[in-house]
mmCIF file of C-alpha atoms in Angstrom:
data_model
loop_
_atom_site.group_PDB
_atom_site.id
_atom_site.type_symbol
_atom_site.label_atom_id
_atom_site.label_comp_id
_atom_site.label_asym_id
_atom_site.label_seq_id
_atom_site.Cartn_x
_atom_site.Cartn_y
_atom_site.Cartn_z
ATOM 1 C CA MET C 141 -13.495 -23.189 18.381
ATOM 2 C CA LYS C 142 -13.885 -19.605 17.127
ATOM 3 C CA HIS C 143 -12.523 -18.922 13.662
ATOM 4 C CA LEU C 144 -10.807 -15.611 12.836
ATOM 5 C CA VAL C 145 -10.239 -15.076 9.116
ATOM 6 C CA LEU C 146 -7.760 -12.461 7.851
ATOM 7 C CA LEU C 147 -8.117 -11.365 4.228
ATOM 8 C CA GLY C 148 -4.804 -10.060 2.916
ATOM 9 C CA GLY C 149 -1.316 -10.412 4.336
ATOM 10 C CA GLY C 150 -0.479 -6.700 4.279
ATOM 11 C CA TYR C 151 0.811 -4.405 7.001
ATOM 12 C CA GLY C 152 -2.428 -4.374 9.012
ATOM 13 C CA ASN C 153 -3.060 -8.106 9.187
ATOM 14 C CA MET C 154 0.648 -8.791 9.653
ATOM 15 C CA ARG C 155 0.501 -6.655 12.788
ATOM 16 C CA VAL C 156 -2.618 -8.533 13.950
ATOM 17 C CA LEU C 157 -0.734 -11.824 13.644
ATOM 18 C CA LEU C 158 2.324 -10.502 15.422
ATOM 19 C CA ARG C 159 0.240 -9.264 18.352
ATOM 20 C CA LEU C 160 -1.811 -12.471 18.715
ATOM 21 C CA LEU C 161 1.002 -14.960 18.116
ATOM 22 C CA PRO C 162 2.544 -16.868 19.686
ATOM 23 C CA ASN C 163 1.216 -16.241 23.207
ATOM 24 C CA ASN C 164 -1.867 -13.983 23.066
ATOM 25 C CA LEU C 165 -4.200 -16.164 21.007
ATOM 26 C CA PRO C 166 -6.939 -17.690 23.217
ATOM 27 C CA GLU C 167 -7.014 -21.487 23.257
ATOM 28 C CA ASP C 168 -10.458 -21.561 21.634
ATOM 29 C CA VAL C 169 -9.524 -19.408 18.618
ATOM 30 C CA SER C 170 -7.945 -20.481 15.315
ATOM 31 C CA ILE C 171 -6.833 -18.190 12.481
ATOM 32 C CA THR C 172 -6.907 -18.553 8.710
ATOM 33 C CA LEU C 173 -4.899 -16.062 6.655
ATOM 34 C CA VAL C 174 -5.871 -15.714 2.988
ATOM 35 C CA ASP C 175 -3.457 -14.139 0.521
ATOM 36 C CA LYS C 176 -2.575 -14.634 -3.135
ATOM 37 C CA VAL C 177 1.158 -14.940 -2.397
ATOM 38 C CA PRO C 178 2.931 -17.027 0.272
ATOM 39 C CA TYR C 179 4.695 -14.140 2.020
ATOM 40 C CA HIS C 180 4.131 -10.644 3.337
ATOM 41 C CA CYS C 181 5.225 -8.010 0.811
ATOM 42 C CA LEU C 182 6.926 -4.717 1.672
ATOM 43 C CA LYS C 183 4.682 -2.609 -0.516
ATOM 44 C CA THR C 184 6.459 0.605 0.427
ATOM 45 C CA GLU C 185 9.506 -0.740 -1.451
ATOM 46 C CA TYR C 186 7.805 -1.731 -4.716
ATOM 47 C CA TYR C 187 9.192 1.398 -6.388
ATOM 48 C CA ALA C 188 12.742 0.082 -5.883
ATOM 49 C CA LEU C 189 11.788 -3.386 -7.150
ATOM 50 C CA ALA C 190 10.313 -1.816 -10.292
ATOM 51 C CA ALA C 191 13.362 0.395 -10.793
ATOM 52 C CA GLY C 192 15.715 -2.586 -10.487
ATOM 53 C CA THR C 193 17.754 -1.394 -7.496
ATOM 54 C CA ILE C 194 16.670 -4.214 -5.171
ATOM 55 C CA SER C 195 15.810 -7.850 -5.813
ATOM 56 C CA ASP C 196 12.451 -9.526 -5.437
ATOM 57 C CA HIS C 197 13.752 -11.305 -2.331
ATOM 58 C CA HIS C 198 14.242 -7.959 -0.535
ATOM 59 C CA VAL C 199 10.512 -7.178 -0.503
ATOM 60 C CA ARG C 200 9.380 -10.529 0.943
ATOM 61 C CA VAL C 201 8.918 -11.344 4.639
ATOM 62 C CA PRO C 202 7.760 -14.801 5.801
ATOM 63 C CA PHE C 203 4.415 -15.103 7.557
ATOM 64 C CA PRO C 204 4.652 -16.272 11.179
ATOM 65 C CA GLU C 205 4.013 -19.924 11.984
ATOM 66 C CA HIS C 206 1.751 -21.318 14.706
ATOM 67 C CA PRO C 207 -0.202 -24.567 15.231
ATOM 68 C CA ARG C 208 -3.533 -22.704 15.060
ATOM 69 C CA LEU C 209 -2.638 -20.505 12.091
ATOM 70 C CA THR C 210 -3.524 -21.792 8.625
ATOM 71 C CA ALA C 211 -2.293 -19.911 5.558
ATOM 72 C CA LYS C 212 -4.443 -20.302 2.445
ATOM 73 C CA TYR C 213 -2.967 -18.988 -0.801
ATOM 74 C CA ALA C 214 -5.929 -18.084 -2.944
ATOM 75 C CA GLU C 215 -7.723 -15.163 -4.553
ATOM 76 C CA VAL C 216 -10.780 -13.748 -2.790
ATOM 77 C CA THR C 217 -13.701 -13.424 -5.210
ATOM 78 C CA GLY C 218 -16.422 -12.214 -2.843
ATOM 79 C CA ILE C 219 -17.607 -11.787 0.748
ATOM 80 C CA ASP C 220 -21.063 -12.947 1.876
ATOM 81 C CA LEU C 221 -21.670 -10.922 5.032
ATOM 82 C CA GLU C 222 -25.115 -12.395 5.648
ATOM 83 C CA ASN C 223 -23.906 -16.013 5.679
ATOM 84 C CA LYS C 224 -20.418 -15.234 7.070
ATOM 85 C CA LEU C 225 -18.608 -16.745 4.091
ATOM 86 C CA VAL C 226 -15.525 -15.767 2.070
ATOM 87 C CA HIS C 227 -15.610 -17.016 -1.523
ATOM 88 C CA LEU C 228 -12.319 -18.027 -3.154
ATOM 89 C CA LYS C 229 -11.332 -18.625 -6.761
ATOM 90 C CA ASP C 230 -11.203 -22.369 -7.552
ATOM 91 C CA GLU C 231 -11.402 -23.194 -3.821
ATOM 92 C CA GLU C 232 -14.115 -23.985 -1.289
ATOM 93 C CA SER C 233 -15.588 -21.007 0.553
ATOM 94 C CA ILE C 234 -14.376 -20.302 4.098
ATOM 95 C CA SER C 235 -16.740 -19.591 6.988
ATOM 96 C CA TYR C 236 -15.768 -17.191 9.748
ATOM 97 C CA ASP C 237 -16.810 -16.067 13.213
ATOM 98 C CA ASP C 238 -14.719 -12.897 13.005
ATOM 99 C CA LEU C 239 -13.339 -11.347 9.838
ATOM 100 C CA ILE C 240 -10.656 -8.706 9.242
ATOM 101 C CA ILE C 241 -10.654 -7.319 5.713
ATOM 102 C CA GLY C 242 -7.222 -6.016 4.747
ATOM 103 C CA LEU C 243 -7.258 -6.393 0.976
ATOM 104 C CA GLY C 244 -5.430 -3.148 0.228
ATOM 105 C CA CYS C 245 -5.847 -0.843 -2.719
ATOM 106 C CA GLU C 246 -5.646 -0.695 -6.500
ATOM 107 C CA ASP C 247 -4.763 2.013 -8.985
ATOM 108 C CA LYS C 248 -7.401 4.657 -9.585
ATOM 109 C CA TYR C 249 -7.452 5.780 -13.210
ATOM 110 C CA HIS C 250 -9.899 8.712 -12.841
ATOM 111 C CA ASN C 251 -11.801 7.603 -15.971
ATOM 112 C CA VAL C 252 -8.826 8.497 -18.199
ATOM 113 C CA PRO C 253 -9.325 6.508 -21.430
ATOM 114 C CA GLY C 254 -6.578 3.937 -22.011
ATOM 115 C CA ALA C 255 -4.861 4.494 -18.658
ATOM 116 C CA LYS C 256 -5.662 1.032 -17.317
ATOM 117 C CA GLU C 257 -4.835 -0.734 -20.581
ATOM 118 C CA TYR C 258 -1.612 1.027 -21.576
ATOM 119 C CA THR C 259 0.215 1.908 -18.366
ATOM 120 C CA TYR C 260 2.275 -0.074 -15.879
ATOM 121 C CA SER C 261 1.745 -0.150 -12.119
ATOM 122 C CA ILE C 262 3.523 -0.653 -8.784
ATOM 123 C CA GLN C 263 0.405 -1.466 -6.733
ATOM 124 C CA SER C 264 1.078 -5.204 -6.376
ATOM 125 C CA ILE C 265 4.180 -7.364 -6.390
ATOM 126 C CA GLU C 266 3.056 -9.025 -9.646
ATOM 127 C CA LYS C 267 2.572 -5.662 -11.361
ATOM 128 C CA SER C 268 5.849 -4.321 -9.958
ATOM 129 C CA ARG C 269 7.653 -7.310 -11.469
ATOM 130 C CA ASP C 270 6.053 -6.564 -14.851
ATOM 131 C CA THR C 271 7.075 -2.908 -14.529
ATOM 132 C CA TYR C 272 10.641 -3.954 -13.697
ATOM 133 C CA GLN C 273 10.805 -6.057 -16.860
ATOM 134 C CA ALA C 274 9.421 -3.254 -19.007
ATOM 135 C CA LEU C 275 11.721 -0.555 -17.587
ATOM 136 C CA ASN C 276 14.914 -2.555 -17.474
ATOM 137 C CA ASN C 277 14.510 -4.034 -20.959
ATOM 138 C CA LEU C 278 14.400 -0.561 -22.492
ATOM 139 C CA PRO C 279 17.272 0.435 -24.779
ATOM 140 C CA ALA C 280 19.377 3.498 -23.958
ATOM 141 C CA ASN C 281 17.809 6.932 -24.461
ATOM 142 C CA SER C 282 14.251 5.606 -24.147
ATOM 143 C CA VAL C 283 11.595 7.867 -22.640
ATOM 144 C CA VAL C 284 9.732 6.882 -19.462
ATOM 145 C CA GLY C 285 6.609 8.780 -18.432
ATOM 146 C CA ILE C 286 5.538 8.585 -14.779
ATOM 147 C CA VAL C 287 2.027 9.918 -14.205
ATOM 148 C CA GLY C 288 1.514 11.159 -10.660
ATOM 149 C CA ALA C 289 4.077 12.901 -8.464
ATOM 150 C CA GLY C 290 2.983 11.816 -5.031
ATOM 151 C CA LEU C 291 5.321 9.822 -2.817
ATOM 152 C CA SER C 292 5.256 6.724 -5.064
ATOM 153 C CA GLY C 293 5.926 8.660 -8.262
ATOM 154 C CA VAL C 294 8.736 10.678 -6.701
ATOM 155 C CA GLU C 295 10.455 7.604 -5.259
ATOM 156 C CA LEU C 296 10.111 5.647 -8.502
ATOM 157 C CA ALA C 297 11.472 8.515 -10.621
ATOM 158 C CA SER C 298 14.491 9.089 -8.366
ATOM 159 C CA GLU C 299 15.293 5.390 -8.011
ATOM 160 C CA LEU C 300 15.007 4.858 -11.760
ATOM 161 C CA ARG C 301 17.348 7.792 -12.336
ATOM 162 C CA GLU C 302 20.024 5.962 -10.292
ATOM 163 C CA SER C 303 19.265 2.568 -11.824
ATOM 164 C CA ARG C 304 19.090 3.742 -15.461
ATOM 165 C CA PRO C 305 20.875 7.097 -15.923
ATOM 166 C CA ASP C 306 20.627 6.551 -19.694
ATOM 167 C CA LEU C 307 16.840 6.981 -19.715
ATOM 168 C CA HIS C 308 14.862 10.195 -20.204
ATOM 169 C CA ILE C 309 12.392 10.410 -17.313
ATOM 170 C CA LYS C 310 9.337 12.670 -17.420
ATOM 171 C CA LEU C 311 7.365 13.078 -14.184
ATOM 172 C CA PHE C 312 3.862 14.470 -14.685
ATOM 173 C CA ASP C 313 2.542 16.426 -11.698
ATOM 174 C CA ARG C 314 -0.947 17.934 -11.440
ATOM 175 C CA GLY C 315 0.139 20.586 -8.925
ATOM 176 C CA LYS C 316 1.921 23.888 -9.373
ATOM 177 C CA HIS C 317 4.893 22.353 -7.585
ATOM 178 C CA ILE C 318 5.838 18.827 -6.641
ATOM 179 C CA LEU C 319 4.560 17.224 -3.394
ATOM 180 C CA SER C 320 2.128 20.082 -2.796
ATOM 181 C CA SER C 321 0.791 18.477 0.417
ATOM 182 C CA PHE C 322 4.247 18.764 2.022
ATOM 183 C CA PRO C 323 5.840 21.938 3.424
ATOM 184 C CA ASP C 324 7.400 24.243 0.800
ATOM 185 C CA ARG C 325 10.901 23.454 2.031
ATOM 186 C CA LEU C 326 10.490 19.762 1.226
ATOM 187 C CA SER C 327 8.796 20.234 -2.143
ATOM 188 C CA THR C 328 11.493 22.735 -3.176
ATOM 189 C CA TYR C 329 14.230 20.319 -2.080
ATOM 190 C CA VAL C 330 12.735 17.477 -4.129
ATOM 191 C CA GLN C 331 12.136 19.711 -7.172
ATOM 192 C CA ASP C 332 15.764 20.906 -7.015
ATOM 193 C CA TRP C 333 17.006 17.302 -6.708
ATOM 194 C CA PHE C 334 15.154 16.356 -9.883
ATOM 195 C CA GLU C 335 16.484 19.374 -11.773
ATOM 196 C CA THR C 336 20.042 18.587 -10.659
ATOM 197 C CA HIS C 337 19.712 14.930 -11.660
ATOM 198 C CA GLY C 338 18.068 15.484 -15.016
ATOM 199 C CA VAL C 339 14.522 14.308 -14.304
ATOM 200 C CA GLU C 340 12.011 16.454 -16.189
ATOM 201 C CA VAL C 341 9.134 17.515 -13.923
ATOM 202 C CA ILE C 342 6.051 18.647 -15.840
ATOM 203 C CA ASN C 343 3.883 20.701 -13.460
ATOM 204 C CA ASN C 344 0.204 21.581 -13.950
ATOM 205 C CA ALA C 345 -0.151 18.389 -15.976
ATOM 206 C CA ASN C 346 -3.528 16.972 -16.971
ATOM 207 C CA VAL C 347 -3.321 13.567 -18.616
ATOM 208 C CA THR C 348 -6.524 13.245 -20.652
ATOM 209 C CA LYS C 349 -5.903 10.032 -22.620
ATOM 210 C CA VAL C 350 -3.383 7.211 -22.981
ATOM 211 C CA GLU C 351 -2.656 5.197 -26.106
ATOM 212 C CA PRO C 352 0.101 2.639 -26.747
ATOM 213 C CA ASN C 353 3.392 4.513 -26.096
ATOM 214 C CA VAL C 354 1.637 7.898 -26.082
ATOM 215 C CA LEU C 355 0.075 9.936 -23.302
ATOM 216 C CA TYR C 356 -1.867 13.117 -23.882
ATOM 217 C CA ASN C 357 -1.085 16.029 -21.563
ATOM 218 C CA HIS C 358 -3.774 18.697 -22.007
ATOM 219 C CA ASP C 359 -4.646 16.751 -25.188
ATOM 220 C CA GLU C 360 -1.101 17.212 -26.538
ATOM 221 C CA PRO C 361 0.608 13.884 -27.418
ATOM 222 C CA VAL C 362 3.812 12.969 -25.567
ATOM 223 C CA LYS C 363 5.642 9.898 -26.866
ATOM 224 C CA CYS C 364 6.864 7.520 -24.158
ATOM 225 C CA ASP C 365 8.413 4.080 -24.489
ATOM 226 C CA VAL C 366 6.953 3.050 -21.114
ATOM 227 C CA ILE C 367 4.266 4.795 -19.040
ATOM 228 C CA VAL C 368 3.895 4.075 -15.296
ATOM 229 C CA TRP C 369 0.736 5.146 -13.452
ATOM 230 C CA THR C 370 1.127 6.385 -9.859
ATOM 231 C CA ALA C 371 -1.747 8.886 -9.879
ATOM 232 C CA GLY C 372 -4.081 7.718 -7.159
ATOM 233 C CA ILE C 373 -5.510 4.677 -5.396
ATOM 234 C CA GLN C 374 -8.895 3.201 -4.574
ATOM 235 C CA PRO C 375 -10.013 0.287 -2.361
ATOM 236 C CA ASN C 376 -9.749 -3.261 -3.675
ATOM 237 C CA ARG C 377 -12.550 -4.334 -6.037
ATOM 238 C CA ILE C 378 -13.952 -6.836 -3.506
ATOM 239 C CA VAL C 379 -14.465 -4.009 -1.017
ATOM 240 C CA ARG C 380 -15.888 -1.683 -3.662
ATOM 241 C CA GLU C 381 -18.541 -4.317 -4.393
ATOM 242 C CA LEU C 382 -19.546 -4.774 -0.748
ATOM 243 C CA ASP C 383 -23.014 -3.464 0.078
ATOM 244 C CA VAL C 384 -21.916 -1.359 3.060
ATOM 245 C CA GLU C 385 -21.741 2.349 3.823
ATOM 246 C CA LYS C 386 -18.713 4.096 2.298
ATOM 247 C CA ASP C 387 -17.146 7.552 2.194
ATOM 248 C CA PRO C 388 -16.699 9.585 -1.035
ATOM 249 C CA GLN C 389 -13.383 7.777 -1.691
ATOM 250 C CA GLY C 390 -15.112 4.388 -1.555
ATOM 251 C CA ARG C 391 -13.574 3.429 1.790
ATOM 252 C CA VAL C 392 -15.704 1.581 4.336
ATOM 253 C CA ILE C 393 -17.205 3.629 7.169
ATOM 254 C CA LEU C 394 -16.568 1.973 10.538
ATOM 255 C CA THR C 395 -17.412 2.365 14.211
ATOM 256 C CA LYS C 396 -14.805 3.634 16.671
ATOM 257 C CA TYR C 397 -13.923 -0.032 17.241
ATOM 258 C CA HIS C 398 -13.053 -0.508 13.528
ATOM 259 C CA ASN C 399 -15.952 -2.857 12.751
ATOM 260 C CA LEU C 400 -18.949 -2.425 10.450
ATOM 261 C CA PRO C 401 -21.724 -0.378 12.114
ATOM 262 C CA ASN C 402 -24.202 -3.259 11.802
ATOM 263 C CA ASP C 403 -21.770 -6.156 12.355
ATOM 264 C CA GLU C 404 -19.322 -6.265 15.244
ATOM 265 C CA HIS C 405 -17.677 -9.382 13.800
ATOM 266 C CA VAL C 406 -16.382 -7.740 10.597
ATOM 267 C CA TYR C 407 -13.428 -5.336 10.780
ATOM 268 C CA VAL C 408 -11.680 -3.413 8.013
ATOM 269 C CA VAL C 409 -8.005 -2.501 8.288
ATOM 270 C CA GLY C 410 -5.716 -0.386 6.115
ATOM 271 C CA ASP C 411 -6.365 1.228 2.741
ATOM 272 C CA CYS C 412 -10.024 0.140 2.577
ATOM 273 C CA ALA C 413 -10.975 1.775 5.908
ATOM 274 C CA SER C 414 -12.380 5.298 6.165
ATOM 275 C CA LEU C 415 -10.060 7.056 8.602
ATOM 276 C CA PRO C 416 -9.084 10.693 9.274
ATOM 277 C CA HIS C 417 -5.583 10.222 7.805
ATOM 278 C CA ALA C 418 -4.342 9.293 4.342
ATOM 279 C CA PRO C 419 -3.768 5.540 3.897
ATOM 280 C CA SER C 420 -0.303 4.328 4.914
ATOM 281 C CA ALA C 421 1.439 1.262 6.311
ATOM 282 C CA GLN C 422 1.913 3.090 9.608
ATOM 283 C CA LEU C 423 -1.804 3.867 9.875
ATOM 284 C CA ALA C 424 -2.767 0.260 9.101
ATOM 285 C CA GLU C 425 -0.455 -0.977 11.862
ATOM 286 C CA GLY C 426 -1.862 1.498 14.387
ATOM 287 C CA GLN C 427 -5.380 0.441 13.493
ATOM 288 C CA ALA C 428 -4.435 -3.244 13.769
ATOM 289 C CA GLU C 429 -3.108 -2.715 17.307
ATOM 290 C CA GLN C 430 -6.533 -1.436 18.349
ATOM 291 C CA ILE C 431 -8.433 -4.193 16.523
ATOM 292 C CA VAL C 432 -6.454 -6.815 18.466
ATOM 293 C CA GLN C 433 -7.343 -5.097 21.759
ATOM 294 C CA VAL C 434 -11.034 -5.059 20.790
ATOM 295 C CA LEU C 435 -10.996 -8.715 19.663
ATOM 296 C CA LEU C 436 -9.353 -9.931 22.880
ATOM 297 C CA LYS C 437 -11.923 -8.119 25.018
ATOM 298 C CA ARG C 438 -14.857 -9.371 22.961
ATOM 299 C CA TRP C 439 -13.553 -12.944 23.040
ATOM 300 C CA LYS C 440 -13.261 -12.734 26.828
ATOM 301 C CA GLY C 441 -16.685 -11.132 27.194
ATOM 302 C CA GLU C 442 -15.155 -7.992 28.710
ATOM 303 C CA GLU C 443 -16.553 -4.498 28.347
ATOM 304 C CA LEU C 444 -14.941 -2.343 25.680
ATOM 305 C CA PRO C 445 -13.368 0.999 26.608
ATOM 306 C CA GLU C 446 -15.566 4.053 26.116
ATOM 307 C CA GLU C 447 -13.056 5.457 23.633
ATOM 308 C CA LEU C 448 -9.952 4.172 21.873
ATOM 309 C CA PRO C 449 -6.948 6.511 21.803
ATOM 310 C CA GLN C 450 -6.314 8.494 18.651
ATOM 311 C CA ILE C 451 -3.842 6.728 16.356
ATOM 312 C CA LYS C 452 -0.642 8.766 16.395
ATOM 313 C CA LEU C 453 1.473 8.829 13.246
ATOM 314 C CA LYS C 454 5.182 9.452 13.683
ATOM 315 C CA GLY C 455 5.662 11.051 10.289
ATOM 316 C CA VAL C 456 6.419 10.191 6.686
ATOM 317 C CA LEU C 457 9.737 9.503 4.947
ATOM 318 C CA GLY C 458 10.581 9.374 1.261
ATOM 319 C CA SER C 459 13.739 8.454 -0.614
ATOM 320 C CA LEU C 460 15.552 10.147 -3.462
ATOM 321 C CA GLY C 461 17.711 7.282 -4.623
ATOM 322 C CA LYS C 462 19.959 5.473 -2.171
ATOM 323 C CA LYS C 463 21.732 8.507 -0.669
ATOM 324 C CA HIS C 464 19.154 11.261 -0.224
ATOM 325 C CA GLY C 465 15.689 11.562 1.211
ATOM 326 C CA PHE C 466 13.091 13.838 2.721
ATOM 327 C CA GLY C 467 10.342 13.645 5.270
ATOM 328 C CA LEU C 468 8.316 14.938 8.167
ATOM 329 C CA VAL C 469 9.139 13.545 11.595
ATOM 330 C CA ALA C 470 7.141 14.948 14.527
ATOM 331 C CA ASP C 471 6.075 17.789 12.191
ATOM 332 C CA ARG C 472 9.710 18.664 11.548
ATOM 333 C CA ALA C 473 10.987 18.707 7.966
ATOM 334 C CA ILE C 474 14.193 16.771 7.337
ATOM 335 C CA THR C 475 16.150 16.354 4.107
ATOM 336 C CA GLY C 476 19.327 14.777 2.768
ATOM 337 C CA ARG C 477 21.296 11.794 4.004
ATOM 338 C CA VAL C 478 19.784 11.789 7.493
ATOM 339 C CA ALA C 479 16.275 11.280 6.095
ATOM 340 C CA ARG C 480 17.494 8.444 3.841
ATOM 341 C CA LEU C 481 19.389 6.723 6.654
ATOM 342 C CA LEU C 482 16.362 7.008 8.908
ATOM 343 C CA LYS C 483 14.123 5.389 6.303
ATOM 344 C CA SER C 484 16.634 2.576 5.723
ATOM 345 C CA GLY C 485 16.898 1.944 9.456
ATOM 346 C CA ILE C 486 13.138 1.758 9.925
ATOM 347 C CA LEU C 487 12.859 -0.663 7.000
ATOM 348 C CA TRP C 488 15.622 -2.866 8.432
ATOM 349 C CA MET C 489 13.965 -2.946 11.844
ATOM 350 C CA TYR C 490 10.598 -3.830 10.323
ATOM 351 C CA LYS C 491 11.917 -6.587 8.099
ATOM 352 C CA TYR C 492 14.162 -8.351 10.595
ATOM 353 C CA HIS C 493 12.064 -7.933 13.714
ATOM 354 C CA ASN C 494 8.710 -8.799 12.146
ATOM 355 C CA GLY C 495 9.705 -11.788 10.028
#
């Protein structure tokens, strides 16, 4: 019996399970899924959990069930590639024949002193819960600083504005204008939304240090009752410690079949993989589709295709509270209620057709 081990129950490995189960898993293959929590988490919605506009239950999706799928709820502490072992905290190690590493990402603090110690996060469900407690226990007129105005920072700031209109929200953005990687029309729309709704956007920011309840922008102190960090990501620590070739961002360099160059039995999916596009749930799912095709052919002893098709991304959508949004769909900029409805519809389809 071959043993496929999946590390992490995120978007990539969830798609692997949904493509193999219930009917595409060969009779001589069993699967073990390892994750710290007993459900798949909708990470793209952590901003709303932290802001208090949705409940914890809304971001949880059950893992599929199958006689040859074993779910192990444990923390991965290391991967021994030479001996094909996964080490777990307070548990016996697991051996594998094939391994898919989908351990996701963590906050990147860019060596800013105090950032890790004195800021909150929305990079995991546990940290998002802590951030929810901190934000929603604040008294009226408190100041919240959000460092980083990418998609996560923008969505958190707008959702918090609707959840807690009594708070003063400061959004620190390194660029000359918000969402600088998006077309001007979208960044202008989002900037105008924040101005209209009383969120203070601080452009050309450079956070140099963080202390308890104080962040330093260009070395000038700014008092904040809570500081949330959304200013960059890096691969999970376990992946950072792997002795394999990586790109400048610390992501693992792979072959065109998504496995390690010197080990066709170890695949990397999602945020830890070095790919031509920025990490996203959509990219992880596209990659997972191809990994399943490769696995099935290798298990059957069939020849792999000369090339795999390029992963096509349909676009990106962001929310501004519950009624407005923005995005790029097929390279076309959309804003307003249509963008928000589209995002809600996609989320509904994912949650109720994948669970």
